[in-house]
Each structure stands twice: as C-alpha cells, then as structure tokens.
XYZ file of C-alpha atoms in Angstrom:
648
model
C 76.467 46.009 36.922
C 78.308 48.922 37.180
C 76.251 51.265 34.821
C 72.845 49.687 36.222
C 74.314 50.910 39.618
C 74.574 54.087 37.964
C 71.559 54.684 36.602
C 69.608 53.212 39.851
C 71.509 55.955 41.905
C 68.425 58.056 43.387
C 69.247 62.582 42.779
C 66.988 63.900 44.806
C 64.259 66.104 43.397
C 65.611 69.506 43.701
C 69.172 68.519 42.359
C 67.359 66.858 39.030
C 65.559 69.992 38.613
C 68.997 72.117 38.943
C 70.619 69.835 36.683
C 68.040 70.047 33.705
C 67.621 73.361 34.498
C 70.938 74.347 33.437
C 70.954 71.693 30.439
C 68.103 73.713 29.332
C 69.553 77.068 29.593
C 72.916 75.909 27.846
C 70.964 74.020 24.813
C 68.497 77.571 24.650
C 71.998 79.921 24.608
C 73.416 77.720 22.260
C 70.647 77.340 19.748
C 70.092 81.611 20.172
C 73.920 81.584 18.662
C 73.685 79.399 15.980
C 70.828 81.461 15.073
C 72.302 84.547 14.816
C 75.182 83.410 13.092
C 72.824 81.930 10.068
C 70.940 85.659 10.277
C 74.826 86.995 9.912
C 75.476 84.691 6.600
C 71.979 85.981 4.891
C 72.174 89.471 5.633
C 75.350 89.183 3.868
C 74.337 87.340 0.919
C 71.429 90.264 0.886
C 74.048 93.026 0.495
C 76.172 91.431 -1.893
C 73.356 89.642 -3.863
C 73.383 92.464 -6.742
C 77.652 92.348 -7.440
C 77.888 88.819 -7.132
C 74.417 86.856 -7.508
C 76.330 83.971 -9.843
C 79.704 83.734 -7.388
C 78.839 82.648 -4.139
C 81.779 80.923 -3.604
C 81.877 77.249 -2.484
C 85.039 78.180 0.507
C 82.475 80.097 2.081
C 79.652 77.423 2.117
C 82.266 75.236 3.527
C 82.839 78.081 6.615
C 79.182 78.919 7.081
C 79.157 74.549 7.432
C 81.702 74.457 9.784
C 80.803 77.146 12.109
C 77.109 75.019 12.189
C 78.548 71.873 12.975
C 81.062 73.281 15.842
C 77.916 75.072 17.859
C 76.700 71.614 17.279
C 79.942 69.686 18.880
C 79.841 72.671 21.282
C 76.459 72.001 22.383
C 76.281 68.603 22.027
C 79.325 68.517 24.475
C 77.651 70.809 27.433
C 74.169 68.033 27.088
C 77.032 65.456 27.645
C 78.442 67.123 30.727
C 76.096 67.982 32.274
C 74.506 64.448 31.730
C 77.815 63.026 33.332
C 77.356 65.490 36.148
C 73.684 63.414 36.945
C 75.407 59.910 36.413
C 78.133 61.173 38.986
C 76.429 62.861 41.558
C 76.341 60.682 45.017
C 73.921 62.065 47.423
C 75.138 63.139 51.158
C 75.917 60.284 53.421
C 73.325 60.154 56.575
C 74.855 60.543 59.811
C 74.604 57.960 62.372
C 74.013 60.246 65.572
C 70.377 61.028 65.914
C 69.163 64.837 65.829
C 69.067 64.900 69.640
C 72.038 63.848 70.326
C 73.603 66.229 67.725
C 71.683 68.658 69.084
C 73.667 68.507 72.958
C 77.107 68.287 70.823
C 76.140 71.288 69.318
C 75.265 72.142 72.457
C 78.228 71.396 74.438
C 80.486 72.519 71.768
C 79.428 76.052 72.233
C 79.983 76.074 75.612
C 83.666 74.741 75.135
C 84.067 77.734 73.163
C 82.332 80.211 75.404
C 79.500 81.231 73.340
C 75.647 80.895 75.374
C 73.650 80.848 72.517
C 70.525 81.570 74.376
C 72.222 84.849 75.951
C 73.170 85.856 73.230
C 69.456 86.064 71.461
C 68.609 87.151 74.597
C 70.489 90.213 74.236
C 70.307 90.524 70.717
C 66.258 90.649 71.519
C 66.975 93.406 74.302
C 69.008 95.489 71.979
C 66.598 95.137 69.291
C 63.161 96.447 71.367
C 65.257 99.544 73.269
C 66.313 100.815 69.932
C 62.520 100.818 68.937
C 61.616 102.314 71.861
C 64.787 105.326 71.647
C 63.082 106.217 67.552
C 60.483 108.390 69.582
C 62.476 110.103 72.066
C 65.620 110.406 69.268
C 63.962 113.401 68.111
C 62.739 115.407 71.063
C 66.165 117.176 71.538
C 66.820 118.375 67.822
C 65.103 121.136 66.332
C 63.092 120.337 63.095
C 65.601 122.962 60.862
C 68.716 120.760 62.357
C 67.160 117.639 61.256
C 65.583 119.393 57.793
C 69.175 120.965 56.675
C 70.939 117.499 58.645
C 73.210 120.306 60.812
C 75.195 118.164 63.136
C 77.437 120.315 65.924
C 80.903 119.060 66.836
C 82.240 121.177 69.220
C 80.419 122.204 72.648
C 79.296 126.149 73.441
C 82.420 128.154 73.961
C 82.406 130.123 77.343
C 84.644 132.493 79.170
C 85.182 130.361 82.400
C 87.566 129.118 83.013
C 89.086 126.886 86.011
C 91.945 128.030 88.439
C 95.576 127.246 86.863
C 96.111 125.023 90.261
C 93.376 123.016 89.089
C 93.774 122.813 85.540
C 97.085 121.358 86.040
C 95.830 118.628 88.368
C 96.565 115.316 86.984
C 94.309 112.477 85.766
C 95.543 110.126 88.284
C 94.518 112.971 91.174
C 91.831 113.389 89.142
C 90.657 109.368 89.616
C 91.516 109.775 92.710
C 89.105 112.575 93.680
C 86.101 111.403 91.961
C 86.624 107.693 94.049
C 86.617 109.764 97.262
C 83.222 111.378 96.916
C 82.085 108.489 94.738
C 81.560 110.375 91.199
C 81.357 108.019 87.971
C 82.337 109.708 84.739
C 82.150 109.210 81.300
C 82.920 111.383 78.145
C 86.013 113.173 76.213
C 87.850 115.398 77.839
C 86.447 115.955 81.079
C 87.229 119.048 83.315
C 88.899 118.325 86.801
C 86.384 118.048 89.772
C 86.853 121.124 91.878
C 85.702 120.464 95.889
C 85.246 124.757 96.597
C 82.405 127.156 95.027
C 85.582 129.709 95.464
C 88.161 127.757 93.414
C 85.210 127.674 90.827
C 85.553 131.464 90.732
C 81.757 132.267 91.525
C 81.467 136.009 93.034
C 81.104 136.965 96.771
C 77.825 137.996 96.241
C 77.181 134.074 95.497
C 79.169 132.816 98.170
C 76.962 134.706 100.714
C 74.154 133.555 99.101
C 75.407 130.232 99.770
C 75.768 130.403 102.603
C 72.616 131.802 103.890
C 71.267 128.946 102.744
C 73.671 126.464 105.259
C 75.885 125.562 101.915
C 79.326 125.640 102.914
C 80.916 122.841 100.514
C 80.105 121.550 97.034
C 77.844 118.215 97.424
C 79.285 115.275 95.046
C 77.164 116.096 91.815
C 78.165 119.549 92.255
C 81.683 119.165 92.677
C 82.091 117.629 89.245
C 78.983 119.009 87.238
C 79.157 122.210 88.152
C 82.971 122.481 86.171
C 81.438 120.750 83.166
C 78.766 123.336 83.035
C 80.602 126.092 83.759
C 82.909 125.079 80.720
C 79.803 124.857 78.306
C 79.632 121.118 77.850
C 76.556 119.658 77.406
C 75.988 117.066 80.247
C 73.603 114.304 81.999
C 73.503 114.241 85.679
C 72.004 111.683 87.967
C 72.097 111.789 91.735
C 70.331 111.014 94.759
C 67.358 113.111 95.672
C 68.275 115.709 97.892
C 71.860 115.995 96.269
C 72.013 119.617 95.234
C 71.554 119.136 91.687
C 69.064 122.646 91.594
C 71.652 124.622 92.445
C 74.091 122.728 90.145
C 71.950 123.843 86.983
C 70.694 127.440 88.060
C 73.987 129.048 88.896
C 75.705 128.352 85.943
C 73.053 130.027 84.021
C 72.846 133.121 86.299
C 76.304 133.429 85.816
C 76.010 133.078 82.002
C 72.911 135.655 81.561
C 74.950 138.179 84.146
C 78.086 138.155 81.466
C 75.531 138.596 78.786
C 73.869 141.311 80.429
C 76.756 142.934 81.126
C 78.037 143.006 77.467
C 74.541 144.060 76.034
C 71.780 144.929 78.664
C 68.974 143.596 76.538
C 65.595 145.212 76.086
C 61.317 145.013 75.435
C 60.795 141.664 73.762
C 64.381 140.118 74.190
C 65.616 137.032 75.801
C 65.556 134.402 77.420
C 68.998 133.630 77.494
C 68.677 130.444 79.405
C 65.442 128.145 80.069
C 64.791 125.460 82.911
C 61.673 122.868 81.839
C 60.111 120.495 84.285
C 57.331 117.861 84.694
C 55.204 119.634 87.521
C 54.151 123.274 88.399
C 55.022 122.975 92.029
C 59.070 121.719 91.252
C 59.709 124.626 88.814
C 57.644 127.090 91.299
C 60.544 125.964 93.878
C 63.039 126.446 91.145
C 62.240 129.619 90.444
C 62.269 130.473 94.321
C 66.446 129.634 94.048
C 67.384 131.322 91.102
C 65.653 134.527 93.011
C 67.318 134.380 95.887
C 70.685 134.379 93.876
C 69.561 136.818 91.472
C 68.703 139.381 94.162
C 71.950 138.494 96.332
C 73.804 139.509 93.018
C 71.109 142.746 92.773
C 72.439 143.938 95.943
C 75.816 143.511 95.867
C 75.668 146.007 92.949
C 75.463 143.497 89.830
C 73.023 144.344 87.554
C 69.208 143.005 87.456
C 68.838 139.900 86.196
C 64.917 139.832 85.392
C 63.593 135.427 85.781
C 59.936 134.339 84.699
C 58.094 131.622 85.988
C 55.546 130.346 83.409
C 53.444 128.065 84.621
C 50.101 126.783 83.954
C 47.450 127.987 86.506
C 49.042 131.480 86.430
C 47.514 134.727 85.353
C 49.435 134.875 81.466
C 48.770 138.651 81.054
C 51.140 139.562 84.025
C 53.858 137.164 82.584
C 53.696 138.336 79.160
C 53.669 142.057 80.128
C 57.191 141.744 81.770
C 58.462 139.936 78.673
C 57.360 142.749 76.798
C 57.896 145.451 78.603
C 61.863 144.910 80.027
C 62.480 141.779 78.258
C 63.756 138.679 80.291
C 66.980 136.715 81.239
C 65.976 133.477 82.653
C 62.613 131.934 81.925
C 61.311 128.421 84.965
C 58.447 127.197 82.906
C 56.441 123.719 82.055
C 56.417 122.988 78.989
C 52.244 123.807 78.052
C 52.597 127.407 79.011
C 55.999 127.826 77.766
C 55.053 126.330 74.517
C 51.622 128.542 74.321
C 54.069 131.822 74.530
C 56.641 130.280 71.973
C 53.483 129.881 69.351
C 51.653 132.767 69.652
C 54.862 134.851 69.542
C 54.924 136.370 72.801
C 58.373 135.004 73.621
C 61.266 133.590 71.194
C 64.489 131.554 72.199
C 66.721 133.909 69.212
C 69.186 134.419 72.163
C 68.666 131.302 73.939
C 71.811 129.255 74.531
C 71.090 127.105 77.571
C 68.309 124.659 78.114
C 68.024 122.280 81.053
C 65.249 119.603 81.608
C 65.044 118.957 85.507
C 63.616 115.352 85.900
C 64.837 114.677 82.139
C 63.719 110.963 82.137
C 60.059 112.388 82.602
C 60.696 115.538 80.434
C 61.060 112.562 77.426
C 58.833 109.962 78.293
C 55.771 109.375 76.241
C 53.348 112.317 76.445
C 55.977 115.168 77.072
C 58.053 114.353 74.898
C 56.278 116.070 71.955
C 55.958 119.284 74.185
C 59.897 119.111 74.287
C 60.645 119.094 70.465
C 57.978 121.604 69.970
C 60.039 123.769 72.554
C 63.522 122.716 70.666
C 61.903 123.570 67.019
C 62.255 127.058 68.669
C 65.872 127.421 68.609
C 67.972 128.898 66.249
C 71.248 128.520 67.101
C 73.430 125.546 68.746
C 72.499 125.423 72.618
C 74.284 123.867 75.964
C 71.303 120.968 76.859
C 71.386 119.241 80.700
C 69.527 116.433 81.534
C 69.173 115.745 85.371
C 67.077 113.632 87.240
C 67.505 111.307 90.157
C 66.168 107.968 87.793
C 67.915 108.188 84.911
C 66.884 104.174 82.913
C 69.568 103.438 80.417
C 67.344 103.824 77.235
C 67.325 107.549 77.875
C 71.490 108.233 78.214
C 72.054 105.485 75.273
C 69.868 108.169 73.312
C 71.217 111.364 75.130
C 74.451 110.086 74.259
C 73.726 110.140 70.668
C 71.930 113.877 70.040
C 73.619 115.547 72.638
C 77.358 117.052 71.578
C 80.386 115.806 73.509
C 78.355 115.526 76.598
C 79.901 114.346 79.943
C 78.035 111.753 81.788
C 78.019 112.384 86.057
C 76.896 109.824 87.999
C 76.250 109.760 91.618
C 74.935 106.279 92.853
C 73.061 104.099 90.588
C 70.709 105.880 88.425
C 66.758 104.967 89.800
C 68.633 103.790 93.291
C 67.008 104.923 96.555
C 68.249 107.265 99.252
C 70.531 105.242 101.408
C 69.605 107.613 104.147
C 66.127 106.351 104.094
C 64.795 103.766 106.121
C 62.299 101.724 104.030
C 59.365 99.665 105.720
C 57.186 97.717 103.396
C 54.110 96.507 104.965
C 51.431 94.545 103.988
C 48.131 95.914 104.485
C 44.853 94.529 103.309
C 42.671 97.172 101.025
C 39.866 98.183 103.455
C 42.317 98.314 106.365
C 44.671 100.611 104.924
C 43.194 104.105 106.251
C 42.649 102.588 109.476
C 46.497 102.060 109.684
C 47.706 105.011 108.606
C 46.385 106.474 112.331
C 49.164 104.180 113.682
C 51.811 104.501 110.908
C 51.747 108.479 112.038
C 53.085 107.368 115.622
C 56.397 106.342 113.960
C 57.898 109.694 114.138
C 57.014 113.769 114.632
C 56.016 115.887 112.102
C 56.371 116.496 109.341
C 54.777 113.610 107.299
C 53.800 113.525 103.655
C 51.431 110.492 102.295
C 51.373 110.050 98.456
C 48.388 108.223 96.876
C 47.852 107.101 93.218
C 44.264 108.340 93.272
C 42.875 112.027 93.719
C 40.015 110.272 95.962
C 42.178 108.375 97.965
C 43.723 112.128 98.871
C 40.520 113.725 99.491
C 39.103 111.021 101.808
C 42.488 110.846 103.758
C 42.380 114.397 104.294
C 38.833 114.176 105.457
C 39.478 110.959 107.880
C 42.733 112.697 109.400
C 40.575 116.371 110.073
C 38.201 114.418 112.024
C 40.505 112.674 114.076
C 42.202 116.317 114.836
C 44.995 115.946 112.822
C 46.196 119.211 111.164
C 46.683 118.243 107.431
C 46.492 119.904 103.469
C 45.970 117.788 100.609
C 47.020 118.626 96.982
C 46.152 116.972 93.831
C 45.782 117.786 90.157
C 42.421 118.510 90.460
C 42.643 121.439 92.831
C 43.779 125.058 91.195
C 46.448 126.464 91.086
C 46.240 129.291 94.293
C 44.911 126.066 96.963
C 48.203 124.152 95.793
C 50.468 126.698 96.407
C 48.768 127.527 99.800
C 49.013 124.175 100.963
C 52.413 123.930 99.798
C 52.819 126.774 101.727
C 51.223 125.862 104.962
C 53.280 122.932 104.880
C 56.310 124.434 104.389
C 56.012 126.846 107.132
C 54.958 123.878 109.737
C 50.952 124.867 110.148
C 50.307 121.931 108.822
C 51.616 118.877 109.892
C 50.713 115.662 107.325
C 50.649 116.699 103.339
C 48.533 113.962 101.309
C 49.547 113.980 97.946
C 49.609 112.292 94.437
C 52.768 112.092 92.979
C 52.755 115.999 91.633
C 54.410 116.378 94.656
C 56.979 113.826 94.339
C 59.434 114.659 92.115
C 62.060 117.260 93.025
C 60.409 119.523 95.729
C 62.340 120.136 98.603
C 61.131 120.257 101.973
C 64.409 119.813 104.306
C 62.722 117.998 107.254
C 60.579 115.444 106.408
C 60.726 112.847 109.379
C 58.195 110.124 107.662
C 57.158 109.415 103.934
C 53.956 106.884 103.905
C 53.545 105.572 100.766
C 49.171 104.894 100.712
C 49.502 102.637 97.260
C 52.493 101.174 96.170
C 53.056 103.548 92.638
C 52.908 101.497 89.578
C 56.558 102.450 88.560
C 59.444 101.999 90.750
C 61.136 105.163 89.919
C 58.033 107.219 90.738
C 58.275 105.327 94.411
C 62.391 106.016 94.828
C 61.442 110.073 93.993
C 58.366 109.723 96.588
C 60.795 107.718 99.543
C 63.238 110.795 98.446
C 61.275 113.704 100.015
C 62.862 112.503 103.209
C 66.488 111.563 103.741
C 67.556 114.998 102.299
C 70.865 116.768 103.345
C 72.377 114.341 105.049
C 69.402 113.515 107.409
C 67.909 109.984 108.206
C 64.526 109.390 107.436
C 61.560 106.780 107.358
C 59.075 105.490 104.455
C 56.477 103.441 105.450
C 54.905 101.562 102.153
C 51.715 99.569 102.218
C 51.412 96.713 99.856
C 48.794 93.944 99.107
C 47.842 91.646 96.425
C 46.903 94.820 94.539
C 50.184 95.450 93.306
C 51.136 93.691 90.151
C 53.869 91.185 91.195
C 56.903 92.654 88.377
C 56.293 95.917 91.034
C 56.796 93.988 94.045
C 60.330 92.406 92.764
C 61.742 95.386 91.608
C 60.856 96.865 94.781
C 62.582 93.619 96.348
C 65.521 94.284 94.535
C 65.311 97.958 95.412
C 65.595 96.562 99.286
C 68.584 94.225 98.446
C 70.556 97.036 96.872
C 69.805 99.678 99.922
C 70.578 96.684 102.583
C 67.131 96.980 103.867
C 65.577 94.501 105.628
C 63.113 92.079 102.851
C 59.578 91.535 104.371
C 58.742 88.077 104.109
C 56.446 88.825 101.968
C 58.498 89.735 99.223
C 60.992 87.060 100.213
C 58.471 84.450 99.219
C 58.484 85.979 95.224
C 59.119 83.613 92.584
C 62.319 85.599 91.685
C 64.067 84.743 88.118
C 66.749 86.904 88.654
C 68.278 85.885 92.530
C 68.995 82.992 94.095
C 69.661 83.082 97.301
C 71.902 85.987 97.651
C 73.172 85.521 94.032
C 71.628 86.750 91.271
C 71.395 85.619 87.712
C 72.256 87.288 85.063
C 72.361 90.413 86.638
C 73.458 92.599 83.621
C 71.425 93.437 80.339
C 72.748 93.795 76.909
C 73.277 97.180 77.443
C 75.677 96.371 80.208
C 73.365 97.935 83.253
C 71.455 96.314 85.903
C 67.954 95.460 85.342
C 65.651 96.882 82.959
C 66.897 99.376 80.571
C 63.840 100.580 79.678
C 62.566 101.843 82.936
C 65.153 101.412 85.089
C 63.232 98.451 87.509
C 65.758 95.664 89.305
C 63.235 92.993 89.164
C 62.842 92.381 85.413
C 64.030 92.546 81.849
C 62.943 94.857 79.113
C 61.612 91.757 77.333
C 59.335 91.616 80.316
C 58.776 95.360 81.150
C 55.058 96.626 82.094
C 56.075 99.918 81.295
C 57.220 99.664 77.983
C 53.882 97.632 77.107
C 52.013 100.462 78.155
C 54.233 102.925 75.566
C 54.152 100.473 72.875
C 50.002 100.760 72.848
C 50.356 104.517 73.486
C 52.392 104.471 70.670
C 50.058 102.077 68.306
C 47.367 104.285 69.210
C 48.907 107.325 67.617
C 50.401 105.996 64.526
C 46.978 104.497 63.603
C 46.005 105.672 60.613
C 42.236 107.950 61.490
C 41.693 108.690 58.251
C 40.710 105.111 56.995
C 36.937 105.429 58.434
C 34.746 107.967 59.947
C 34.962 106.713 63.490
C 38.051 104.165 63.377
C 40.002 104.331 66.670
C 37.122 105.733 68.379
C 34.817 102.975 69.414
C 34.371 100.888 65.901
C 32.206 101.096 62.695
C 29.428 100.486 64.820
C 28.875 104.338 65.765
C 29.189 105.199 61.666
C-alpha cells in the first residue's frame, strides 16, 4: 500500500517539469562525456596505429571498458535520484485560515510592528513622481561644459569679507539662540553667525546713509542671517515673507563685490558684468534696478568709484543698452532672461568675469517655460559662480533640487515657504460671476487708497478700468498686452498717488513694492495658490496691516479652494462657510491627517498648495502635458503634433 501511496502522490505541474528537466540535462551532460572520452580512445589509436597496428593491448581495452561502464553507473545513479526526489516530494500543506482572514493578520501584524503599509506606497509613490518632475529643472543651473567635462565644485567662492572677531567668536548655542528670537530656520554646513547691525557687517558709511534714507535702520530677519552667508560667498536659498527685505539682501552684496573688483582693475569697453540679477517680470527687475542705483550713486558721491548697472529688459530700446556695454563696459547687469539671453547670443555681452548670479522669484525663474531661458543663460559661464535663489514660495521640489546642483549652499528660512503675510487680513467672499464688477464698487469702501485689483484675464482689466472711469474713480490698468512706456507710466502714476486703484494681471504681483497699499482685491481667485499669497503680499509690507478681499464662486476648481482653506487655517483667519463645507481629506475637525509628505513638508511638494498631495496636484498635470508635448517626437509625420494626419 505503501508504494501505491507513493506513486498516487499528485507533483504539481511545474515541479514535474523541474524535475525531468534536470533528469534531462544530467542524462544529456553525461552522454556528451562518455562521448568524448570514446573520441579520446580513437584519436589515440589513430596516432599510434602505424608503431603498433598488431599490439593494442588487451589492459587497455579493459580501461577504455571500465571508464564506459562507470559514466554508465554514474548516470544511471543521477536518473535514480532524481527519480527518488519525485517519489519523495510531498506537496505544501493548505492552510486552514481563509485568504481574508489572513489577509487582516497580515494586516494587524504590521501594525504591531509599526509599519502602515499603505503610507508607505504612498510615499514611495510621492518620492517617485517629484524626482520625475526635478529631471527638468536638474539642469537649468549647470552650464552645458560642467555637465560635458562632469566638473563638480566643492568648495564655495572665496571672498575677502569677513565678519567682526566679536561675532565670529559667538557660540552655536548664542547662535540658536538668535535665530529663535527673530524666527530664522537654517540648514547647511558651516553656517556663518547671524549678525542683527548693517555696521557689525562692515558695509561703508556711504551705505549706511543710504540706508537710511530709505527708513532702514535695522536688519529685517532674512537679512540678518542671509546677508552674512552672502557676504562670505556661499551659495544660498532664501525664502521670506513678501515685503521682508530680501532686494536689498541680494543687491548689496553684489555692489560691494563689483566695488572691490573695480577697485583692483577698473574694467573697460566690452567687459563685465561682474554680477547678474534675473527675474520673471519687466516691472520687478525695473524696481530692482531702481535700488541698486540709489546705492550705487550714494557710493558715487561719497567718493567711491562708478559702478556702471544695466537694466535689460524687453520693451526697451536695445541700441542704448548695448552702446554702454560697449562703450565703458558694465558692473552689474538687472535683466529678464529674453533680452539678456538675445545679448549673450549675438555677442554683445559675455559673463567671462561673471561670478554672481541671483534669480529673484527663483521658483518661477525654474518652472516650466523659463527654465530653458535659465540654462541657456548658465551655458554662458565660464568659471564657478556664487548662485541665490529667493522667492517668497519656495515648494519643496525646487530646494530638494537646489540642494543638489548648488555647492554647500545654506538654506534661510523665514516662515513657511508659500505661507501668507500674517499682517494681512484675508476676506474670501463668494460672489456669483455676473455680479462680481458690480461688487467691486462696494469692496472699494473697505479702506482709502491705495487699492490694487489683480485679474486672471487681460479683458477682465480693461473692462474694470473702463467701469471704474465712469463711475469717477481715478484708476491705471496694466497688462501684458500694453507696451512697455504705458506700463511704466501707470506704474508710475500709481506710485506717486495720481492714481488711486491699479487693475492688474499678475505681472504685477510678484515682488514690486509699493509701501502703502491699504486693500488688495483679488477679481478671480488665481489658479495657483502661490500666485494668490504673492498678489495678498503687495499689502502688509513693512510691518503694516493690510486687507485682501478675494471673490470666489463655483468657478474655481475645488483643489484651489482647499488649499486656500488651508492657507486660512495656517494664518488664523477666519474660514467662510463656504469653504468650511469642503469635502476635506486632509482635516478633521481641527486635526489634520497626515499632514506631512514623504519629503517631510506640509502639503504638496510640488507646488507648494496645503490642500492636496502631489499625487493629486493640478499643477503638476499641467507640466507633465507641457512636458509630453515637447518630447514628442515631430519628425515622425509631416504635421504630427499639430492637428493630426488629417491636414497632410
């Protein structure tokens, strides 16, 4: 019974095919021996066949015999094991606890140890689409040479500053201290001490007037620890509220580096820049530019020599800016990136001594669509450079990536990078579609002049402009579509209180500074949250309180209307009931869930929004097509990518 039992024992499938599999492949390399040993015997009785054809000894029939018959034992005896191995094998014993049941053990088991499997794919996931999204950007800060030859720098610029021995001997604990007083979040190797004086940071008188004809008596936070960091040549990213200071924090470090320069080597025709600033929008560098003159001639007239700046900017006559490059050479160049790229290629102006490069609003200087315009600029340099990044939104995707080109760099936070102005009172309202212009007659009752209104649409601005004239409201509007010489006149009138309301798109949203802004109205709800925290910015600055009014309606696409939510919660403003109402995955109650990404950070990493994950982020849908659209491949068909095979 016991060998019927045997041989009635069911091997599954696979198993008998593994099994005679290998009986195969043992019987094959067995037979493939005894072969070659019988080719071995007659090649030898072929060379000796002429000496000896009669005396072919009988001992050596007998070994050629016995080394036959022992492959045959030998393979005769694998066929047997591995026959025993078939009559042997027992197949798995079935459990008893069904697979759901299993299932919640598994289950359970991993919570026992502390492991939430779904978290953890979760993350994995997030990880896995913000390093796609970083491959484009990765590039934009290293020159095509560095990454050709694979030059990698180590060590940050050298400079000649350095701080006061009563600070450099601070300690780290005084240090800590410091930066938890004015609220400053660090990270890096080796960071210099904060220093709260523009004297103790050893910046000439001719500076500190300048200062302080411009009401700036005291270092703001950013300033107090960027400014060191800068000043000692490290490479850095800065994020801070709008309205912090953080101009100033990147333009007189680089007047003070092009005034040593100068003063070691006056340069000449066709020389310099030795420093570059690059923004997003015309107006924000035309402001820049407007500070680094008024330093630049305070130094001029104490006696220093002329430091010569250029502000290249679309919209501008070119032949005026190239003739000064050409003529006296220059020392600091305020650009956007078109223009300053159009000089760089056609020769007009080269970056040979160009050792400083910031990118004011450096989240938008690398997003999708500028972020070509910025390698093109870096493919320019020849030489290792000091790079800044500051902007007021900052989302995590773009310092994970800073992190890794830049060298060294030292990381200076001030409040939660994309977090609004605590000094601004937010409204949200909602407002139905046709009503909206209407209301904006009443929203202007909220407080005095000045006002600014931004609108998504160029339209929108134009018919606001024309509603508020005939209601005898004195107001400019400004858009991409005007030119150049109306946008700076409106800016103008504006700035110099003619005007009282400035209707905008958001070209006038990020970075410019107008001090007293009393009311921001915000028309349409932007579709990006960081765009509305620079728009809410334009008020609030200095220390100053300020209101933004925002309308919202069933327009807005609902992941906009919980990050703003969350925007609300975070600024301890008051939640509209609207909003309240929001199916929101991410807070109960007062408590949220899950509040950190796997990057560690709040929210989205991609773009910075409270409301949502980067597994669920609009934005980065939006790049991801952008980006599909440019990697497909043009050359496969006449007209592919351009409306179909139909036009061909």
């Amino acid at each position: 019974m016991d060998g019927d039992d045997a041989e009635n024992i069911y091997i599954p499938l696979k198993k008998r095919r593994l099994l005679q599999k290998e009986l195969i492949a043992r019987r094959r390399q067995e037979r493939t021996k005894l072969f070659d040993a019988e080719s071995d015997e007659e090649n030898d009785e072929l060379q000796h066949s002429d000496r000896n054809t009669s005396s072919f000894s009988g001992k050596e029939c007998e070994k050629v015999a016995l080394s036959v018959e022992k492959a045959h034992a030998t393979n005769a005896k694998t066929a047997e094991d591995v026959e025993n191995a078939l009559l042997d094998y027992s197949p798995p014993k079935r459990s008893d606890v069904c697979l759901i049941d299993q299932f919640y053990e598994h289950r359970k088991r991993l919570e026992e140890e502390g492991i939430n499997e779904e978290k953890f794919e979760k993350e994995m996931e997030e990880i896995h689409i913000l390093k796609e999204a970083n491959m484009v950007q990765k590039i934009a800060l290293v020159s095509a040479s560095e990454r050709a030859e694979g030059i990698q720098y180590t060590t940050p610029i050298q400079t000649t500053w350095r701080a006061p021995k009563a600070v450099a001997e601070i300690t780290l604990e005084k240090c800590e201290s410091i930066r938890k007083k004015w609220h400053i979040l660090v990270d890096g190797d080796d960071i210099p001490p904060p220093i709260k004086s523009f004297e103790m940071m050893r910046f000439p008188e001719a500076i500190l007037k300048a200062l302080k004809a411009k009401k700036i008596n005291r270092p703001t936070p950013i300033q107090v620890q960027a400014l060191p960091c800068i000043l000692s040549g490290r490479d850095l990213i800065g994020i801070a509220f709008t309205g912090s200071g953080k101009t100033i924090t990147f333009t007189l470090p680089l007047i003070m580096f092009a005034l040593e320069e100068e003063m070691k080597m006056p340069i000449i025709g066709q020389e310099g820049p030795f420093g570059i600033i690059v923004g997003p929008s015309r107006e924000l560098m035309r402001q820049t530019f407007e500070v680094v003159q008024h330093f630049t001639e305070a130094l001029s007239a104490a006696g220093y020599p002329q430091l010569r700046s250029l502000l290249l900017i679309g919209g501008e006559d070119k032949r005026t800016q190239c003739e000064l490059i050409a003529r006296k050479g220059v020392h600091i160049v305020v650009a956007t990136p078109g223009r300053l790229n159009h000089l760089l290629k056609t020769n007009e102006m080269n970056l040979r001594l160009c050792k400083y490069i910031c990118l004011d609003e450096g989240d938008r200087m690398l997003d999708l669509g500028f972020d070509e315009e910025v390698s093109a600029i870096f493919n320019h340099f020849t030489s290792q450079r000091q790079t800044l990044l500051f902007s007021a939104t900052m989302p995590q995707k773009f310092q994970d990536f800073a992190k890794q080109v830049l060298v060294k760099p030292v990381f200076v936070n001030v409040g939660r990078a994309g977090a609004a102005n605590l000094d601004v009172i937010q409204e949200v309202e909602y407002v139905k579609q046709d009503a909206k212009i209407v209301y904006l007659l009443e929203c202007l009752q909220k407080t005095g002049p000045p006002v600014m209104i931004f609108c998504e649409k160029k339209g929108d601005v134009d018919d606001i402009y024309e509603y508020l004239i005939l209601k005898g409201i004195q107001a400019v509007g400004i858009h991409g579509g005007k030119d150049q010489k109306e946008r700076n006149e409106a800016i103008d009138l504006f700035k110099n209180g003619q005007k009282d309301v400035l209707i905008a798109t958001d070209i006038a949203a990020k970075g410019l500074d107008f001090p007293d802004i009393k009311h921001v109205i915000n028309f349409d709800m932007p579709a990006e949250i960081e765009n509305y925290v620079h728009r809410i910015g334009r008020t609030g600055r200095c220390g100053k309180t300020g209101v933004a009014t925002t309308f919202i309606n069933k327009n807005v696409p609902e992941s906009v209307l919980l990050d703003l939510k969350h925007l609300l919660v975070e600024a301890k403003q008051s939640v509209p009931p609207v909003l309240a109402a929001l199916d929101d995955p991410y807070m109960a109650g007062d408590d949220r869930k899950d509040p950190e990404n796997a990057t560690g950070s709040n929210g989205c990493a991609f773009c910075g929004g409270l409301g949502h994950r980067i597994t669920e982020c609009p934005k980065l849908d939006v790049h991801s097509r952008k980006l599909g659209a440019g990697r497909r491949d043009f050359l496969a068909g006449k007209y592919e990518g351009y409306g179909g095979d139909a036009l061909g």
